[in-house]
Short mmCIF file of C-alpha atoms and ligand atoms in Angstrom, two decimals:
data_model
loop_
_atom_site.label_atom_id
_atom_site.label_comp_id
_atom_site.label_asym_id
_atom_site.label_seq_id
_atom_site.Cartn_x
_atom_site.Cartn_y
_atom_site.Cartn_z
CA UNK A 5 4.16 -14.46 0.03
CA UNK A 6 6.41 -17.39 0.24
CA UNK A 7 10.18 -17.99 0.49
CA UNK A 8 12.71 -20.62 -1.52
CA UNK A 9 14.93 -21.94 0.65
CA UNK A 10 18.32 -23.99 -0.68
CA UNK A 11 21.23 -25.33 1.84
CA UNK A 12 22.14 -28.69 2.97
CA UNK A 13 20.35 -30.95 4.37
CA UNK A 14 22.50 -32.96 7.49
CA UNK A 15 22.26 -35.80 9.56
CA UNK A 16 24.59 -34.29 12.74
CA UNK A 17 26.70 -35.73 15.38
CA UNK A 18 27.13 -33.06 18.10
CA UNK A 19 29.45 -33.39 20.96
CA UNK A 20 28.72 -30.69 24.16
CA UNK A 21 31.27 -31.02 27.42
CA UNK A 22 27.70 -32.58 28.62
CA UNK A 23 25.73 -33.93 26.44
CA UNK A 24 26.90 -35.62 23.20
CA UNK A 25 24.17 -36.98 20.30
CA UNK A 26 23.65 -38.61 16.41
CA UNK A 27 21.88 -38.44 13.48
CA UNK A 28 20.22 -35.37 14.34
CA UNK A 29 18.00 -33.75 12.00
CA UNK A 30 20.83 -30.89 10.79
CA UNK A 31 22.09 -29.02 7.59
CA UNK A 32 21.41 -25.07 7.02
CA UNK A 33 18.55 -25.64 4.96
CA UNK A 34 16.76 -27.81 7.69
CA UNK A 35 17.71 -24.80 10.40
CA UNK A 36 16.47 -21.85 7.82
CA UNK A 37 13.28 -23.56 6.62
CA UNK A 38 11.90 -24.68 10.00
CA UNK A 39 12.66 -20.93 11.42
CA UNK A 40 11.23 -18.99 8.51
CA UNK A 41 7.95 -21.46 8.71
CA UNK A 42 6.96 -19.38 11.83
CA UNK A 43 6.29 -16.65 9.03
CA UNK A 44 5.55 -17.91 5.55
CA UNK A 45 5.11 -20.95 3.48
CA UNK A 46 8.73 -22.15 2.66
CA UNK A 47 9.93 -24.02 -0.96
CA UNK A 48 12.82 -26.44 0.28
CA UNK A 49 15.78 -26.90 -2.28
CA UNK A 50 18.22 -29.40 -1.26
CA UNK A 51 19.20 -33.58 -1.36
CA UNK A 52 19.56 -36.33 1.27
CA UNK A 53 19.86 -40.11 0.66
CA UNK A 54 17.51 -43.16 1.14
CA UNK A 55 19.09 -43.23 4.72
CA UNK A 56 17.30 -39.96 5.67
CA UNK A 57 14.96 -40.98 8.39
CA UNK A 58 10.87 -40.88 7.43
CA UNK A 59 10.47 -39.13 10.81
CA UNK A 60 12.31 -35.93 9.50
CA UNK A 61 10.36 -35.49 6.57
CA UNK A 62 7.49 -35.71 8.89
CA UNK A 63 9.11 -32.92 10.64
CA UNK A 64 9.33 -30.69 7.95
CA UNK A 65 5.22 -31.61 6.83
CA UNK A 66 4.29 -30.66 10.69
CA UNK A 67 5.66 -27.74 9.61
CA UNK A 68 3.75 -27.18 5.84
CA UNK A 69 7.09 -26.75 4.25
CA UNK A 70 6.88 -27.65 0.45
CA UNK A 71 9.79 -30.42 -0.49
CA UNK A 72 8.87 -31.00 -4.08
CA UNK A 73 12.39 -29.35 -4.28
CA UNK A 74 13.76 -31.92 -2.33
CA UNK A 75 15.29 -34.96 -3.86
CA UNK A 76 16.25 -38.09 -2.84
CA UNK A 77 19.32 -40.01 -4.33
CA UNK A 78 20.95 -43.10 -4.11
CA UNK A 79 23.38 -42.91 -1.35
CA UNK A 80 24.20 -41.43 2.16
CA UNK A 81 23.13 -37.91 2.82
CA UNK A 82 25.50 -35.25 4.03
CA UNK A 83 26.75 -36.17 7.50
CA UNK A 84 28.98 -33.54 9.64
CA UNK A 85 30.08 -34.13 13.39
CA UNK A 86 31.43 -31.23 15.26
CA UNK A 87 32.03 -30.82 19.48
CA UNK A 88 32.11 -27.75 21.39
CA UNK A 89 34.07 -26.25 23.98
CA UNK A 90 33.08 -25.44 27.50
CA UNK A 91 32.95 -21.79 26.02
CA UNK A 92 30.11 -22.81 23.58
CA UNK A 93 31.46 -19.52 20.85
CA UNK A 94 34.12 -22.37 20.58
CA UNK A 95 33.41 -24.84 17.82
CA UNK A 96 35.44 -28.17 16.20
CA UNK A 97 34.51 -29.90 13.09
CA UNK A 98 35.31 -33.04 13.59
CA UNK A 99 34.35 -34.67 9.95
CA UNK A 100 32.02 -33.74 7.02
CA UNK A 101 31.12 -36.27 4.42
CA UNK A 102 28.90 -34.63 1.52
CA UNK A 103 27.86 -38.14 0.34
CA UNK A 104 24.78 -37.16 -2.03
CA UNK A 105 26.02 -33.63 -2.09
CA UNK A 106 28.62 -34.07 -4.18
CA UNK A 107 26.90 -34.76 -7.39
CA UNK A 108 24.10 -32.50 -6.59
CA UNK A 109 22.79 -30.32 -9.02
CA UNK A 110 19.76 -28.37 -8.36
CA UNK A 111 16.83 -28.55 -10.64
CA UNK A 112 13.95 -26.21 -9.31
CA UNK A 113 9.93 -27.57 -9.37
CA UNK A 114 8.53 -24.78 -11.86
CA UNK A 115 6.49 -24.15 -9.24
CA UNK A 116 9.11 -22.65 -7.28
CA UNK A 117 10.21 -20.48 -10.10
CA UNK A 118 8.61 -17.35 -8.82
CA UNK A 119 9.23 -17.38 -5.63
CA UNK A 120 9.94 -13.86 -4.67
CA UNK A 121 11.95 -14.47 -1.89
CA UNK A 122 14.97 -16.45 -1.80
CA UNK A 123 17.19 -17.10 1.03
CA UNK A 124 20.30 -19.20 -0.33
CA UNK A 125 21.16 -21.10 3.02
CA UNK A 126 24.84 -22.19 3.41
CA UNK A 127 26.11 -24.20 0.81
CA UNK A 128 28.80 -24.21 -1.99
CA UNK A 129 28.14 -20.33 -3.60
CA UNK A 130 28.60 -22.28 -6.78
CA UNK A 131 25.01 -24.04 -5.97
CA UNK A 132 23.91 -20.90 -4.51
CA UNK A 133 24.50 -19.14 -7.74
CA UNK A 134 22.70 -22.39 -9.76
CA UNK A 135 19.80 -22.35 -7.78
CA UNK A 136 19.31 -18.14 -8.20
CA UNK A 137 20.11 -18.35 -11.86
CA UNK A 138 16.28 -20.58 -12.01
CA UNK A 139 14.58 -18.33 -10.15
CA UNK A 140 12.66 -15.97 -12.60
CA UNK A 141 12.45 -12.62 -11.08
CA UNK A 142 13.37 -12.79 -7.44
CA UNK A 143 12.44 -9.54 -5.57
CA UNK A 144 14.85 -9.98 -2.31
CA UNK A 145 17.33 -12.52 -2.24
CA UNK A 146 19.52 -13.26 0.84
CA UNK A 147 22.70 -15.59 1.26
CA UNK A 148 24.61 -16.75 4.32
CA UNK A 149 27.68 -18.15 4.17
CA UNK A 150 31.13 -20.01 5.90
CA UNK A 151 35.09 -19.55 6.28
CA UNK A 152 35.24 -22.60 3.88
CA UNK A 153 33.81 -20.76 0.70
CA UNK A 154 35.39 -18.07 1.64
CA UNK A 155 38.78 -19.86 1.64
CA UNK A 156 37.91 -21.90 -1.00
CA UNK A 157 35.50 -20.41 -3.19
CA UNK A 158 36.21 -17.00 -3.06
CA UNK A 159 35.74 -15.61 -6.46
CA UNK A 160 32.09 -17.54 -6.81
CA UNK A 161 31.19 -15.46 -3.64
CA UNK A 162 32.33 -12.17 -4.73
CA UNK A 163 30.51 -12.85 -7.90
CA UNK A 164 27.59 -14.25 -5.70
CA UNK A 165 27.79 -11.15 -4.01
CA UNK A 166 27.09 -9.25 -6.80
CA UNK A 167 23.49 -11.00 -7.48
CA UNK A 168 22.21 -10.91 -3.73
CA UNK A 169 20.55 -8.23 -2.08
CA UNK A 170 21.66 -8.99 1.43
CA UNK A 171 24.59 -10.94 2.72
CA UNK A 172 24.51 -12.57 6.75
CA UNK A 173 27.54 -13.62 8.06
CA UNK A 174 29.25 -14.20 11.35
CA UNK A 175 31.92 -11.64 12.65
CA UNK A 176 35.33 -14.02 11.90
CA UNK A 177 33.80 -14.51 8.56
CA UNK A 178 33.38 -10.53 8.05
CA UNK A 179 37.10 -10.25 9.59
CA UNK A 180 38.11 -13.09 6.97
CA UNK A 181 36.73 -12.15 3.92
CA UNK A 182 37.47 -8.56 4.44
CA UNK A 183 40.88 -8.34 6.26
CA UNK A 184 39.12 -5.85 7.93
CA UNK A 185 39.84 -6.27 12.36
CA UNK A 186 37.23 -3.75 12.56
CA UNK A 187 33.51 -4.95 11.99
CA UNK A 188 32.52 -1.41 10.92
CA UNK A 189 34.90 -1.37 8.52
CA UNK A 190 34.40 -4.57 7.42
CA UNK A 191 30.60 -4.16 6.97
CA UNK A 192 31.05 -1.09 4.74
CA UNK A 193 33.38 -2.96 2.40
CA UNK A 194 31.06 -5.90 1.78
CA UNK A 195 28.42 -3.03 0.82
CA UNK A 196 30.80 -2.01 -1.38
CA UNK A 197 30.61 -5.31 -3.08
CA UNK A 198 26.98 -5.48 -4.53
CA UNK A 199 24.61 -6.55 -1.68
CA UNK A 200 22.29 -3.37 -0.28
CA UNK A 201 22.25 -4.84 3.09
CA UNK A 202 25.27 -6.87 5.76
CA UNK A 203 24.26 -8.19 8.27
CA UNK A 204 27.05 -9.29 10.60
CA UNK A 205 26.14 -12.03 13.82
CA UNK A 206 28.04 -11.56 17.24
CA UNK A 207 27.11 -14.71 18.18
CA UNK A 208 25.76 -14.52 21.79
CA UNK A 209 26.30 -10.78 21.52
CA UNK A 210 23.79 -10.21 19.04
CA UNK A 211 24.43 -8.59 15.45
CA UNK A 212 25.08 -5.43 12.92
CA UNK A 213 22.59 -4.73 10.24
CA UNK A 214 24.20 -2.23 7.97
CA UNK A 215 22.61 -0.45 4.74
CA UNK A 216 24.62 3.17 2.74
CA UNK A 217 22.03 4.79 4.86
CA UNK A 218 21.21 2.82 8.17
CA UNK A 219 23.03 0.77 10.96
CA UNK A 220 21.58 -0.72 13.22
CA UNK A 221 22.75 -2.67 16.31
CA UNK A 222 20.85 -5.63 17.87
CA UNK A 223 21.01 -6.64 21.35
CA UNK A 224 22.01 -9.93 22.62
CA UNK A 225 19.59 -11.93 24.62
CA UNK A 226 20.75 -12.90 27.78
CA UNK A 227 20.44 -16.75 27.69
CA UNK A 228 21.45 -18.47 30.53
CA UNK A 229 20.14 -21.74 29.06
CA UNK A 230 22.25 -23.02 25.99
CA UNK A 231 22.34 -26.30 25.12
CA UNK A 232 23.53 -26.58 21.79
CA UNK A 233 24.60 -23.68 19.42
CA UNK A 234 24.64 -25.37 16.48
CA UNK A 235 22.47 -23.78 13.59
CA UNK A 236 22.00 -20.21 15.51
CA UNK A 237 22.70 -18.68 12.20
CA UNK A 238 20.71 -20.72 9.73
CA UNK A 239 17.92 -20.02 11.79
CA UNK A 240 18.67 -16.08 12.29
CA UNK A 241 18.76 -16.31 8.49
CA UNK A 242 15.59 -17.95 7.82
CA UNK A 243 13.63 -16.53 10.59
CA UNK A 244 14.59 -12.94 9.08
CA UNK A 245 13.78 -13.73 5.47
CA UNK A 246 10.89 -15.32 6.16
CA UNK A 247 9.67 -12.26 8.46
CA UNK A 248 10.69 -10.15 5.52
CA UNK A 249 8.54 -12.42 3.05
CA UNK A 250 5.60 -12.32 5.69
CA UNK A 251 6.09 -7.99 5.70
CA UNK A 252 6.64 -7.94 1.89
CA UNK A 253 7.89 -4.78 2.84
CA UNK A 254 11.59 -3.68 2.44
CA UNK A 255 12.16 -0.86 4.46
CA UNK A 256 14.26 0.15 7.43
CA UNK A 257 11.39 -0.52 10.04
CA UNK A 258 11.18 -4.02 8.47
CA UNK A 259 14.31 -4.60 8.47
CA UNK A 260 15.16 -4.37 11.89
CA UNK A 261 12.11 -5.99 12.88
CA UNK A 262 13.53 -8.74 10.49
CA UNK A 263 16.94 -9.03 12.59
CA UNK A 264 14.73 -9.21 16.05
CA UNK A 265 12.54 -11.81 14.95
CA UNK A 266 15.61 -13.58 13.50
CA UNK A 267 17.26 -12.98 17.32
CA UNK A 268 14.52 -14.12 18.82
CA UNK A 269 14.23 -17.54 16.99
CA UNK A 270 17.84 -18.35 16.85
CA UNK A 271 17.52 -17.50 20.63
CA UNK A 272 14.99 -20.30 20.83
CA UNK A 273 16.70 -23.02 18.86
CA UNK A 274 19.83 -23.18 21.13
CA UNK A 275 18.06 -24.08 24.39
CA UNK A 276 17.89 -27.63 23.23
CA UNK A 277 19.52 -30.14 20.28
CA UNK A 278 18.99 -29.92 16.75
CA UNK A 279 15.62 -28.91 16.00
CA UNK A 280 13.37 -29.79 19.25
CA UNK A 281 12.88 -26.64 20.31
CA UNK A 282 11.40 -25.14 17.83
CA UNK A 283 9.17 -28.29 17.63
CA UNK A 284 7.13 -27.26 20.59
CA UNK A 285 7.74 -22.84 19.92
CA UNK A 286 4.31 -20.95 19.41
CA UNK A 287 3.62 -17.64 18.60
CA UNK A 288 2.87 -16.59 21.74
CA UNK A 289 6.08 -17.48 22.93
CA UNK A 290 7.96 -15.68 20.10
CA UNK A 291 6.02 -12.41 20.69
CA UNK A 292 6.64 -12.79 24.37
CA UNK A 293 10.43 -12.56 23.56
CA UNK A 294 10.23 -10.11 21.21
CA UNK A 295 8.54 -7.89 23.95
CA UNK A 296 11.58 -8.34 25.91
CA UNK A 297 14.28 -7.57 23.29
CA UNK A 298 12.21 -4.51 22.85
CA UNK A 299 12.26 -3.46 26.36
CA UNK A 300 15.70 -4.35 26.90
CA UNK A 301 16.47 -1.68 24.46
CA UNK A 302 13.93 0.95 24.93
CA UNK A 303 15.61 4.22 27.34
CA UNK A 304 14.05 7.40 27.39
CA UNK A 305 15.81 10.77 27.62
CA UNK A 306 16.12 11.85 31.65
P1 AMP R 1 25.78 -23.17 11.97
O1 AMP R 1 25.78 -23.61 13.41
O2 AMP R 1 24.85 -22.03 11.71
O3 AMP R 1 27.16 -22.94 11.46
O4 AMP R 1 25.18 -24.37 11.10
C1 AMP R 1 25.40 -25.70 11.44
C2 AMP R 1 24.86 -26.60 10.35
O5 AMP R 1 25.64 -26.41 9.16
C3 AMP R 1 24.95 -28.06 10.72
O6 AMP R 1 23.66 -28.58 10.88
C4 AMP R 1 25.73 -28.71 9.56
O7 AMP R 1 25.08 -29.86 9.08
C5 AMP R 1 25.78 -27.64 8.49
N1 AMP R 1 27.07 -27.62 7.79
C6 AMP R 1 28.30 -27.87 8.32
N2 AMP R 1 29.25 -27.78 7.36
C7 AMP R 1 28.62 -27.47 6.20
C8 AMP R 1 29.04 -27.24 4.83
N3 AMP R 1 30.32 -27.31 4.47
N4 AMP R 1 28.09 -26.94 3.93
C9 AMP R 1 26.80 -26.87 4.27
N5 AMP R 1 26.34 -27.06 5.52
C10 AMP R 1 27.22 -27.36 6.48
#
């Protein structure tokens, strides 16, 4: 099984009240396909510029990811700079500059036609939607997305909505697009909108996977050693799909084994900038941490 995997591709600026660094390898597409690589081979869809550095694209070989979907066009690729409070949850963007992006138009490598999973990373839902519409018979699809589409954009997500089989988002974005203050409430109305499954990130406090008939509530893991929060949730999203893909099983045990190993990864990429962690993350180390969200759930009846 394999996974098609469409977002942005970034060069980030990152600001922490300690540590502050450039041109990082960034973008929700990077994040997503790097995580779900732990599980399956990944299709990349996305775009950078002739300034994106030859060392990233050896990243993403290291990592067998496919980039015949990836093109490269005269220009600058996407850049975005954001800084961080001493409460990490806390985030600023300082600037965005879609360079390449903004004449982008998707045009998928037949090879990547029947992909049969597809995990539409953050991006515009209008690509989102492009991107889906070439994929030939998709058997799980998932999308992510940000406050931005949903203030701008939101009649291409409800519509996206109604072509996706599972929707992740963060809790203000749940609270947003639903007007919902409660997250129960607000992951029942999203079902209500097309997908089969929400999925709803806590940040640090872990997540809500929700289903007509299942809910499910993931721990947090308790991380004393965060360095940089920045693409948590692409790589939740991709690490899940791509555990999904690996299954090829969609059923409630897979499911919420999806959301752990999803935890678990995101878990890894925040202990150090952009993608460096998971540079040097083995197997061994992800099972090891999936032991412990186990047992940090597991009580027995006295
Ligand atoms: P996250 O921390 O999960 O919100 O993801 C952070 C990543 O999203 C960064 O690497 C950015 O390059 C990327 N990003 C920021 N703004 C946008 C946007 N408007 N569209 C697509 N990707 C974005």
């Amino acid at each position: 099984m394999s996974v098609l995997i469409t977002g942005s591709v970034a060069l980030d600026s990152v600001k922490t009240p300690v540590e502050e660094h450039h041109d990082l390898l960034g973008g929700s597409a990077s994040y997503a396909s790097v995580a779900a690589s732990f599980f399956v081979p990944v299709n990349m869809v996305g775009i950078v510029g002739t300034d994106f550095p030859k060392k990233y694209i050896e990243l993403y070989r290291k990592h067998g990811i496919n980039l015949d979907g990836l093109q490269v066009a005269e220009g600058q690729t996407f850049r975005w700079s954001g800084e961080y409070e001493w409460d990490l949850n806390q985030r600023r963007t300082l600037s965005v500059c879609l360079n390449v992006f903004e004449t982008f138009l998707p045009r998928l490598p037949d090879a990547y036609k029947a992909t049969p999973y597809v995990l539409l990373a953050n991006i515009s839902p209008q690509l989102q939607r492009h991107v889906l519409a070439q994929v030939a018979a998709p058997k799980f699809v998932v999308a992510d997305t940000m406050d931005l589409w949903i203030e701008t954009q939101r009649d291409a997500l409800v519509e996206l909505l109604r072509q996706v089989d599972c929707l992740v988002l963060n809790e203000s974005e749940a609270r947003e697009f639903t007007k919902q203050t409660n997250l129960i409430k607000a992951g029942r109305h999203i079902l209500k909108q097309g997908p089969k499954f929400v999925i709803i990130k806590k940040g640090e406090h872990g997540c809500l996977l929700f289903a007509n008939d299942m809910f499910f509530s993931a721990p947090a893991y308790p991380l004393e050693d965060i360095h940089d929060p920045t693409g948590a949730g692409d790589c939740f999203a991709g690490a899940f799909t791509g555990y999904l893909a690996g299954r090829d099983r969609i059923d409630h045990h897979s499911l919420r084994n999806a959301v752990i190993h999803g935890s678990v990864i995101a878990s890894y990429c925040v202990e150090d900038f952009s993608l460096t962690r998971l540079q040097s993350l083995t197997q061994s180390e992800i099972k090891q941490r999936y032991d412990l969200f186990q047992s940090m759930s597991r009580f027995e009846m006295e």
